[in-house]
Amino acid sequence: QVQLVESGGGLVQAGGSLRLSCALSGTIFNINTMAWHRQAPGKQRELVASITGGGSTNYRDSVKGRFTISRDNAKNTVYLQMNSLKPEDTAVYYCNVRTLTFKGINDYWGQGTQVTVSS
């Protein structure tokens, strides 16, 4: 059974840093991307950052220069280093693994970890 287990969330003051981790247990074939999404209260879930198996990264504009996504393929783990945090970064952060096969796209999700940034 596949599980994505996130850790590293918490409460931090504005300007501080947090590092999120997402460990994948079980076996998933044909991983296309690993990513972090977030959802603030009353808002839609949004993509924060993604990384391909080859290491290509993509970030939403509001986190560029502050957040860094990385992955350790040997450990099946994806990380999100978050620096210079702002109150507007407050949200539940979800790890996502996307597979791509001839049958289409399949998404796996973690349970989410709360990040709260105080002003």
Coordinates of C-alpha atoms in Angstrom, one line a residue:
Q1 CA 0.0 0.0 0.0
V2 CA 1.3 3.4 -1.0
Q3 CA 1.6 6.1 1.7
L4 CA 3.0 9.6 1.6
V5 CA 4.0 10.7 5.1
E6 CA 4.6 14.4 5.6
S7 CA 6.5 16.0 8.5
G8 CA 8.1 19.3 9.4
G9 CA 5.2 21.7 9.7
G10 CA 4.6 23.9 12.6
L11 CA 4.3 27.5 13.9
V12 CA 7.0 30.0 13.0
Q13 CA 7.4 33.8 13.0
A14 CA 7.5 35.8 9.8
G15 CA 10.9 35.7 8.3
G16 CA 11.6 32.3 9.8
S17 CA 12.2 28.9 8.0
L18 CA 10.8 25.5 8.0
R19 CA 11.7 22.3 6.1
L20 CA 8.9 19.9 5.0
S21 CA 9.6 16.3 4.2
C22 CA 7.5 13.7 2.5
A23 CA 8.5 10.1 2.6
L24 CA 7.0 7.7 0.1
S25 CA 6.4 4.2 1.4
G26 CA 5.4 1.4 -0.9
T27 CA 6.1 1.2 -4.6
I28 CA 4.9 3.6 -7.2
F29 CA 6.0 3.1 -10.8
N30 CA 6.2 5.7 -13.5
I31 CA 6.6 8.7 -11.2
N32 CA 6.4 11.8 -13.3
T33 CA 6.6 14.5 -10.8
M34 CA 6.7 15.0 -7.0
A35 CA 5.2 18.2 -5.7
W36 CA 4.0 20.3 -2.8
H37 CA 0.6 21.9 -2.9
R38 CA -1.1 24.1 -0.2
Q39 CA -4.6 25.0 0.8
A40 CA -5.4 28.0 3.0
P41 CA -8.8 28.3 4.8
G42 CA -11.5 29.3 2.3
K43 CA -9.2 29.0 -0.7
Q44 CA -8.5 26.4 -3.4
R45 CA -5.6 24.1 -3.2
E46 CA -2.7 25.5 -5.2
L47 CA 0.6 24.2 -6.5
V48 CA 3.6 25.5 -4.7
A49 CA 6.5 23.7 -6.3
S50 CA 7.2 20.6 -8.3
I51 CA 10.2 18.6 -9.4
T52 CA 10.7 16.0 -12.1
G53 CA 12.8 12.8 -11.9
G54 CA 15.5 14.7 -13.8
G55 CA 15.5 17.5 -11.3
S56 CA 13.7 20.2 -13.2
T57 CA 11.8 22.4 -10.9
N58 CA 8.8 24.7 -11.1
Y59 CA 7.6 27.3 -8.5
R60 CA 4.6 29.5 -8.2
D61 CA 5.6 33.1 -8.5
S62 CA 4.9 34.1 -4.9
V63 CA 7.5 31.6 -3.5
K64 CA 10.3 32.0 -6.0
G65 CA 13.5 32.8 -4.4
R66 CA 12.2 31.8 -0.9
F67 CA 11.3 28.1 -1.3
T68 CA 13.4 25.3 -2.7
I69 CA 12.1 21.8 -3.6
S70 CA 14.4 18.9 -3.8
R71 CA 14.1 15.1 -3.9
D72 CA 16.2 12.1 -2.8
N73 CA 15.4 9.3 -5.2
A74 CA 17.2 6.8 -3.2
K75 CA 15.1 7.6 -0.1
N76 CA 11.9 8.2 -2.1
T77 CA 11.6 11.5 -0.3
V78 CA 10.8 15.0 -1.4
Y79 CA 11.6 18.1 0.6
L80 CA 10.5 21.7 0.6
Q81 CA 12.8 24.2 2.2
M82 CA 10.9 27.4 3.1
N83 CA 12.8 30.5 4.0
S84 CA 11.7 34.1 4.6
L85 CA 8.2 32.8 5.5
K86 CA 5.3 35.3 5.3
P87 CA 1.9 35.1 7.0
E88 CA 0.3 34.5 3.6
D89 CA 2.2 31.2 3.4
T90 CA 0.0 29.9 6.2
A91 CA -1.8 26.8 4.9
V92 CA -2.0 23.1 5.1
Y93 CA 0.8 21.7 2.8
Y94 CA 0.2 18.5 0.9
C95 CA 2.7 16.2 -0.7
N96 CA 1.8 14.9 -4.2
V97 CA 3.2 12.2 -6.4
R98 CA 1.9 12.1 -10.0
T99 CA 2.4 9.1 -12.2
L100 CA 2.0 9.1 -16.0
T101 CA 1.3 6.0 -18.0
F102 CA -0.5 5.2 -21.3
K103 CA -3.7 4.9 -19.2
G104 CA -3.4 8.5 -18.0
I105 CA -2.5 10.4 -14.9
N106 CA -2.8 9.2 -11.3
D107 CA -2.2 11.4 -8.2
Y108 CA -1.3 10.3 -4.8
W109 CA -1.6 12.6 -1.8
G110 CA -0.3 12.9 1.7
Q111 CA -2.5 13.7 4.7
G112 CA -1.2 17.3 4.9
T113 CA 0.9 19.2 7.4
Q114 CA -0.1 22.6 8.9
V115 CA 2.2 25.5 8.4
T116 CA 1.4 28.7 10.4
V117 CA 3.3 31.9 10.0
S118 CA 2.7 34.6 12.6
S119 CA 3.2 38.2 12.0

